[in-house]
Amino acid sequence: MSVVVDGLEGLRVPEELSARVPAEQRGPGRGRDDVRLLVSRGEAVSHHAFRELPALLRAGDVLVVNTSPTLAAAVDGRLGPEPGGEPVVVHFSTRGDDGRWAVELRSPEPSGSTRPRAGGPAGAVVRLPGGGRLALAGPLTPGSGRLWWARAYGDVPGLLGRYGRPIRYGYTERDQPLSAYQTVFARPSPDGGGSAEMPSAGRPFTAGLVAELAARGVWIAPLSLHTGVASAEAHEPPYPERFEVPAATAALVNAARATGGRVIAVGTTVVRALESAAVAGPVGAGASARARRGWTDLVVTPARGVRVVDGLLTGLHEPEASHLLMLEAVAGRAALRSAYAAAVRDRYLWHEFGDVHLLLPEEKGHRARCGSNSG
């Protein structure tokens, strides 16, 4: 899928705007919430500290958050027969219903990060620490060899717990502990599942900020979507992912929409989950959310639109990222153009440890826009 957003084709994000370490490591006395917050209301842009978020929301708004924990999903391995073999880093992405795992094999770099490599070959075996084995079956999607289905011999959650580390890309400065990749909302999954990569829009939240939001009458509603491995270089659309929208969260979303509150997703993962649980209502009544769990292959685009999401808190995405189609669906093309020009001009920081972007609806005519997308 190619991303076409007028005005962003020539946008270049300077390398020095990559956030290389978490906010709390950028100076004495800093915390997770010491990031900047870019706010879009249509084409209007304003600049804030993230700690100002409660003042930007209203009583009756609902912030929907992803509670999926981040896994230590990167493990060193050897591809090929003993005693040697090609050194690889296995990124465990998603566990299928049949027990297989979707994995990405990457080549290690001396810096500790990784670089892309061709997938496969089919039938090859990856030797893992502790005597584990991974047998490659075939590509997850025909024609794309980045992610492969593989049969794991051994306890994968146990393997990740003993030998895994968080997935890291080349723009970061060094390895970080798994705790740096957990959000305040993360909750353990009963089956040991979780996200291959952090649901990073929730990272700047602290317990104190959540308490302040609650005191102002902003509701916090949980759901889970276990994210797979992103295509850091290829910018492919997301693959199917496992999600669950609880009945209580669906009820809060529907109550907010009925009483004039805004439904604000914390992260693109939340948009994908909520919109996968949206159902059309009677003509003129818009859509509603329902409790739902399972797999979603939904890709939110401007053509599809959004049905129950009014706003989005998210990180800053590279100009080629497929997520930008989702942002355009939520806020419109003009808002996206204006925001990203301001983010580069005012030197916001990109990626999972970077600054964040709050896309809020323009008040005038907003409900009419949502209703038109509810079919």
Coordinates of N, CA, C and O in Angstrom, one line a residue, residues 156-271:
V156 N 7.7 -20.7 24.1 CA 8.2 -19.4 23.6 C 8.1 -18.3 24.7 O 9.0 -17.6 24.9
P157 N 6.9 -18.2 25.4 CA 6.9 -17.2 26.5 C 8.1 -17.4 27.5 O 8.7 -16.4 27.9
G158 N 8.4 -18.6 27.8 CA 9.5 -18.9 28.7 C 10.8 -18.5 28.1 O 11.7 -17.9 28.8
L159 N 11.0 -18.8 26.8 CA 12.2 -18.5 26.1 C 12.4 -16.9 26.1 O 13.5 -16.4 26.3
L160 N 11.3 -16.2 25.8 CA 11.4 -14.7 25.7 C 11.8 -14.2 27.1 O 12.5 -13.2 27.2
G161 N 11.2 -14.8 28.1 CA 11.4 -14.3 29.5 C 12.9 -14.5 29.9 O 13.4 -13.7 30.7
R162 N 13.5 -15.6 29.5 CA 14.9 -15.9 29.9 C 15.9 -15.3 29.0 O 16.9 -14.8 29.4
Y163 N 15.6 -15.3 27.7 CA 16.7 -14.9 26.7 C 16.3 -13.7 25.9 O 17.2 -13.2 25.1
G164 N 15.1 -13.2 25.9 CA 14.7 -12.2 25.0 C 15.0 -10.8 25.5 O 15.4 -10.5 26.6
R165 N 14.9 -9.8 24.6 CA 15.1 -8.4 24.9 C 14.2 -7.6 24.0 O 13.7 -8.2 23.0
P166 N 13.9 -6.4 24.3 CA 13.0 -5.6 23.5 C 13.5 -5.4 22.1 O 14.7 -5.3 21.9
I167 N 12.6 -5.4 21.1 CA 13.0 -5.1 19.7 C 13.5 -3.7 19.7 O 12.9 -2.7 20.2
R168 N 14.7 -3.5 19.0 CA 15.3 -2.2 18.9 C 15.7 -1.9 17.5 O 16.2 -2.8 16.8
Y169 N 15.5 -0.7 17.1 CA 15.9 -0.3 15.7 C 17.1 0.7 15.8 O 17.5 1.2 16.8
G170 N 17.7 0.9 14.6 CA 19.0 1.6 14.5 C 19.0 3.0 14.9 O 20.0 3.6 15.2
Y171 N 17.8 3.7 15.0 CA 17.8 5.1 15.4 C 18.0 5.2 16.9 O 18.2 6.4 17.4
T172 N 17.8 4.2 17.7 CA 18.0 4.3 19.1 C 19.5 4.2 19.5 O 20.3 3.6 18.8
E173 N 19.9 4.7 20.6 CA 21.3 4.8 21.0 C 21.8 3.5 21.6 O 23.0 3.2 21.4
R174 N 21.0 2.8 22.4 CA 21.5 1.6 23.1 C 20.3 0.8 23.5 O 19.1 1.2 23.4
D175 N 20.6 -0.4 23.9 CA 19.5 -1.3 24.5 C 18.9 -0.7 25.7 O 19.6 0.0 26.5
Q176 N 17.7 -0.9 25.9 CA 16.9 -0.4 27.1 C 16.3 -1.6 27.8 O 16.0 -2.7 27.2
P177 N 16.1 -1.6 29.1 CA 15.4 -2.7 29.8 C 14.0 -2.8 29.4 O 13.4 -1.8 28.9
L178 N 13.4 -3.9 29.6 CA 12.0 -4.1 29.1 C 11.1 -3.1 29.8 O 10.1 -2.7 29.2
S179 N 11.4 -2.7 31.0 CA 10.5 -1.7 31.7 C 10.4 -0.4 31.0 O 9.4 0.3 31.1
A180 N 11.4 -0.1 30.2 CA 11.3 1.2 29.4 C 10.3 1.1 28.3 O 9.9 2.1 27.8
Y181 N 9.9 -0.1 27.9 CA 8.9 -0.3 26.9 C 7.5 -0.7 27.4 O 6.7 -1.0 26.6
Q182 N 7.3 -0.7 28.7 CA 6.0 -0.9 29.2 C 5.3 0.4 29.5 O 5.9 1.3 30.1
T183 N 4.0 0.5 29.2 CA 3.2 1.6 29.5 C 2.6 1.4 30.9 O 2.5 0.3 31.4
V184 N 2.1 2.5 31.4 CA 1.5 2.5 32.7 C 0.2 1.6 32.7 O -0.3 1.2 33.7
F185 N -0.3 1.5 31.5 CA -1.6 0.7 31.3 C -1.4 -0.8 31.1 O -2.4 -1.5 31.1
A186 N -0.2 -1.2 30.9 CA 0.1 -2.6 30.5 C -0.4 -3.6 31.6 O -0.1 -3.3 32.8
R187 N -1.0 -4.7 31.2 CA -1.4 -5.7 32.2 C -1.0 -7.1 31.6 O -1.2 -7.3 30.4
P188 N -0.5 -8.0 32.4 CA -0.1 -9.3 31.9 C -1.3 -10.0 31.3 O -2.5 -9.9 31.7
S189 N -1.0 -10.7 30.2 CA -2.1 -11.6 29.6 C -2.0 -13.0 30.2 O -0.9 -13.5 30.4
P190 N -3.2 -13.6 30.4 CA -3.2 -14.9 31.0 C -2.4 -15.9 30.3 O -1.8 -16.8 30.9
D191 N -2.4 -15.8 28.9 CA -1.7 -16.8 28.1 C -0.2 -16.4 27.8 O 0.5 -17.1 27.0
G192 N 0.3 -15.4 28.5 CA 1.7 -14.9 28.2 C 1.8 -14.1 27.0 O 3.0 -13.8 26.6
G193 N 0.8 -13.8 26.3 CA 0.9 -13.1 25.1 C 1.1 -11.6 25.3 O 1.1 -11.1 26.4
G194 N 1.3 -10.9 24.2 CA 1.5 -9.4 24.3 C 1.9 -8.9 23.0 O 1.7 -9.5 22.0
S195 N 2.5 -7.7 23.0 CA 2.9 -7.0 21.8 C 4.4 -7.1 21.5 O 5.2 -7.0 22.4
A196 N 4.7 -7.4 20.3 CA 6.1 -7.4 19.8 C 6.7 -6.1 20.0 O 7.9 -6.0 20.2
E197 N 6.0 -5.0 19.8 CA 6.5 -3.7 19.9 C 5.5 -2.9 20.8 O 4.3 -3.1 20.7
M198 N 6.1 -1.9 21.5 CA 5.3 -1.2 22.5 C 4.2 -0.4 21.9 O 4.4 0.3 20.9
P199 N 3.0 -0.4 22.5 CA 1.9 0.5 22.1 C 2.3 1.9 22.6 O 1.9 2.4 23.6
S200 N 3.2 2.6 21.8 CA 4.0 3.7 22.3 C 3.2 5.0 22.6 O 3.8 5.8 23.3
A201 N 2.1 5.2 22.1 CA 1.3 6.4 22.4 C 1.0 6.5 23.9 O 0.8 7.6 24.4
G202 N 0.9 5.4 24.6 CA 0.6 5.4 26.0 C 1.8 5.6 26.9 O 1.7 5.7 28.1
R203 N 3.0 5.6 26.3 CA 4.2 5.7 27.1 C 4.4 6.9 27.9 O 4.8 6.8 29.1
P204 N 4.0 8.1 27.5 CA 4.2 9.3 28.3 C 3.3 9.4 29.5 O 3.6 10.2 30.4
F205 N 2.3 8.6 29.6 CA 1.4 8.7 30.8 C 2.0 8.2 32.0 O 2.8 7.2 32.0
T206 N 1.7 8.8 33.1 CA 2.2 8.4 34.5 C 0.9 8.2 35.3 O -0.2 8.6 35.0
A207 N 1.1 7.5 36.4 CA 0.0 7.3 37.4 C -0.6 8.6 37.8 O -1.8 8.8 37.9
G208 N 0.3 9.6 38.1 CA -0.2 10.9 38.5 C -1.1 11.6 37.5 O -2.1 12.2 37.8
L209 N -0.6 11.5 36.2 CA -1.4 12.1 35.1 C -2.8 11.4 34.9 O -3.8 12.1 34.7
V210 N -2.8 10.1 35.1 CA -4.0 9.4 34.9 C -5.0 9.8 36.1 O -6.2 10.0 35.8
A211 N -4.5 10.0 37.3 CA -5.3 10.4 38.4 C -5.9 11.8 38.1 O -7.0 12.1 38.4
E212 N -5.0 12.7 37.5 CA -5.5 14.1 37.2 C -6.6 14.0 36.2 O -7.6 14.8 36.2
L213 N -6.4 13.2 35.2 CA -7.5 13.0 34.1 C -8.8 12.6 34.8 O -9.9 13.1 34.5
A214 N -8.7 11.6 35.6 CA -9.9 11.1 36.3 C -10.6 12.2 37.1 O -11.8 12.3 37.2
A215 N -9.8 13.0 37.8 CA -10.3 14.0 38.7 C -11.0 15.1 37.8 O -12.0 15.8 38.3
R216 N -10.7 15.2 36.6 CA -11.3 16.2 35.7 C -12.5 15.6 35.0 O -13.1 16.3 34.2
G217 N -12.8 14.4 35.3 CA -14.0 13.8 34.7 C -13.8 13.1 33.4 O -14.7 12.8 32.6
V218 N -12.5 12.8 33.0 CA -12.2 12.1 31.8 C -12.1 10.6 32.1 O -11.5 10.2 33.1
W219 N -12.8 9.8 31.4 CA -12.9 8.4 31.6 C -11.7 7.7 30.9 O -11.3 8.1 29.8
I220 N -11.2 6.7 31.5 CA -10.2 5.8 30.9 C -10.8 4.5 30.7 O -11.2 3.8 31.6
A221 N -10.8 4.0 29.4 CA -11.4 2.8 29.0 C -10.4 1.8 28.4 O -9.7 2.2 27.5
P222 N -10.2 0.6 28.9 CA -9.2 -0.3 28.4 C -9.7 -1.2 27.3 O -10.9 -1.6 27.2
L223 N -8.8 -1.6 26.4 CA -8.9 -2.7 25.5 C -7.6 -3.2 25.2 O -6.6 -2.7 25.8
S224 N -7.5 -4.3 24.5 CA -6.1 -4.9 24.2 C -6.1 -5.2 22.7 O -7.0 -5.6 22.1
L225 N -4.9 -4.9 22.1 CA -4.5 -5.3 20.8 C -3.1 -5.6 20.8 O -2.2 -4.8 21.2
H226 N -2.7 -6.9 20.5 CA -1.3 -7.3 20.6 C -0.7 -7.0 19.2 O -1.0 -7.6 18.2
T227 N 0.2 -6.0 19.3 CA 0.8 -5.5 18.0 C 1.9 -6.5 17.5 O 2.6 -7.1 18.3
G228 N 1.9 -6.7 16.2 CA 3.0 -7.4 15.6 C 4.2 -6.6 15.3 O 4.3 -5.4 15.7
V229 N 5.2 -7.2 14.6 CA 6.4 -6.5 14.3 C 6.1 -5.5 13.1 O 5.5 -5.9 12.1
A230 N 6.5 -4.2 13.4 CA 6.3 -3.2 12.4 C 7.3 -3.4 11.2 O 8.3 -4.0 11.4
S231 N 6.9 -2.8 10.1 CA 7.8 -2.9 8.9 C 8.6 -1.6 8.9 O 8.2 -0.6 8.3
A232 N 9.7 -1.5 9.7 CA 10.4 -0.3 9.9 C 11.0 0.3 8.6 O 11.1 1.5 8.5
E233 N 11.3 -0.6 7.7 CA 11.9 -0.1 6.5 C 10.9 -0.1 5.3 O 10.9 0.8 4.4
A234 N 10.0 -1.1 5.3 CA 9.1 -1.3 4.1 C 7.8 -0.5 4.2 O 7.2 -0.3 3.2
H235 N 7.4 -0.2 5.4 CA 6.2 0.6 5.6 C 5.0 -0.1 5.0 O 4.1 0.5 4.3
E236 N 4.9 -1.4 5.3 CA 3.8 -2.2 4.9 C 2.6 -1.9 5.8 O 2.7 -1.5 6.9
P237 N 1.3 -2.1 5.3 CA 0.2 -2.0 6.2 C 0.2 -3.1 7.2 O 0.9 -4.1 7.1
P238 N -0.5 -2.9 8.3 CA -0.4 -3.9 9.4 C -1.0 -5.2 9.0 O -1.9 -5.3 8.2
Y239 N -0.5 -6.3 9.6 CA -1.0 -7.6 9.4 C -2.1 -7.9 10.4 O -2.3 -7.1 11.3
P240 N -2.8 -9.0 10.2 CA -3.9 -9.3 11.2 C -3.3 -9.4 12.6 O -2.2 -9.9 12.8
E241 N -4.0 -8.9 13.6 CA -3.6 -8.9 15.0 C -4.8 -9.3 15.9 O -5.9 -9.0 15.6
R242 N -4.4 -9.8 17.0 CA -5.4 -10.3 18.0 C -5.9 -9.1 18.9 O -5.0 -8.3 19.3
F243 N -7.2 -9.0 19.1 CA -7.6 -7.9 19.9 C -8.9 -8.3 20.8 O -9.5 -9.3 20.5
E244 N -9.2 -7.4 21.7 CA -10.4 -7.6 22.6 C -10.9 -6.3 23.0 O -10.1 -5.5 23.6
V245 N -12.1 -6.0 22.7 CA -12.8 -4.8 23.2 C -13.8 -5.3 24.3 O -14.8 -5.9 23.9
P246 N -13.6 -5.0 25.6 CA -14.6 -5.5 26.6 C -15.9 -4.8 26.5 O -16.0 -3.7 26.0
A247 N -16.9 -5.4 27.1 CA -18.3 -4.9 27.1 C -18.3 -3.5 27.8 O -19.0 -2.6 27.4
A248 N -17.6 -3.4 28.9 CA -17.6 -2.1 29.7 C -17.0 -1.0 28.8 O -17.5 0.1 28.9
T249 N -16.0 -1.3 28.1 CA -15.4 -0.2 27.2 C -16.4 0.2 26.1 O -16.5 1.4 25.8
A250 N -17.0 -0.8 25.5 CA -18.0 -0.5 24.4 C -19.1 0.4 25.0 O -19.5 1.3 24.4
A251 N -19.5 0.1 26.2 CA -20.6 0.8 26.9 C -20.2 2.3 27.1 O -20.9 3.2 26.9
L252 N -18.9 2.5 27.6 CA -18.4 3.8 27.8 C -18.3 4.6 26.5 O -18.7 5.8 26.5
V253 N -17.9 4.0 25.5 CA -17.8 4.7 24.2 C -19.1 5.1 23.7 O -19.3 6.2 23.3
N254 N -20.1 4.2 23.8 CA -21.4 4.5 23.3 C -22.1 5.6 24.2 O -22.8 6.5 23.7
A255 N -21.8 5.6 25.5 CA -22.4 6.6 26.4 C -21.8 8.0 26.1 O -22.5 9.0 26.1
A256 N -20.5 8.0 25.8 CA -19.9 9.3 25.5 C -20.4 9.9 24.2 O -20.8 11.0 24.1
R257 N -20.6 9.0 23.2 CA -21.1 9.5 21.9 C -22.6 10.0 22.0 O -23.0 10.9 21.4
A258 N -23.3 9.4 23.0 CA -24.7 9.8 23.2 C -24.9 11.1 23.9 O -25.9 11.7 23.8
T259 N -23.8 11.4 24.7 CA -24.0 12.6 25.6 C -23.0 13.7 25.2 O -22.9 14.7 25.9
G260 N -22.4 13.7 24.0 CA -21.6 14.7 23.5 C -20.1 14.7 23.9 O -19.3 15.6 23.6
G261 N -19.7 13.6 24.6 CA -18.3 13.4 24.9 C -17.5 12.9 23.6 O -18.1 12.5 22.7
R262 N -16.2 13.1 23.7 CA -15.4 12.7 22.6 C -14.7 11.4 22.9 O -14.2 11.2 24.0
V263 N -14.6 10.5 21.9 CA -13.9 9.2 22.1 C -12.5 9.4 21.4 O -12.4 9.6 20.2
I264 N -11.5 9.4 22.3 CA -10.1 9.7 21.9 C -9.3 8.4 22.0 O -9.1 7.9 23.2
A265 N -8.7 7.9 20.9 CA -7.9 6.7 21.0 C -6.5 7.1 21.3 O -5.9 8.0 20.8
V266 N -5.9 6.3 22.2 CA -4.5 6.5 22.6 C -3.7 5.5 21.8 O -3.5 4.3 22.2
G267 N -3.4 5.9 20.6 CA -2.6 5.1 19.7 C -3.4 4.5 18.5 O -4.6 4.3 18.5
T268 N -2.6 4.3 17.4 CA -3.2 3.7 16.2 C -3.7 2.3 16.5 O -4.7 1.8 15.8
T269 N -3.1 1.6 17.4 CA -3.6 0.2 17.8 C -5.1 0.3 18.3 O -5.9 -0.6 18.0
V270 N -5.3 1.3 19.1 CA -6.7 1.5 19.7 C -7.7 1.8 18.6 O -8.8 1.3 18.6
V271 N -7.3 2.7 17.6 CA -8.2 2.9 16.5 C -8.5 1.6 15.8 O -9.7 1.4 15.5

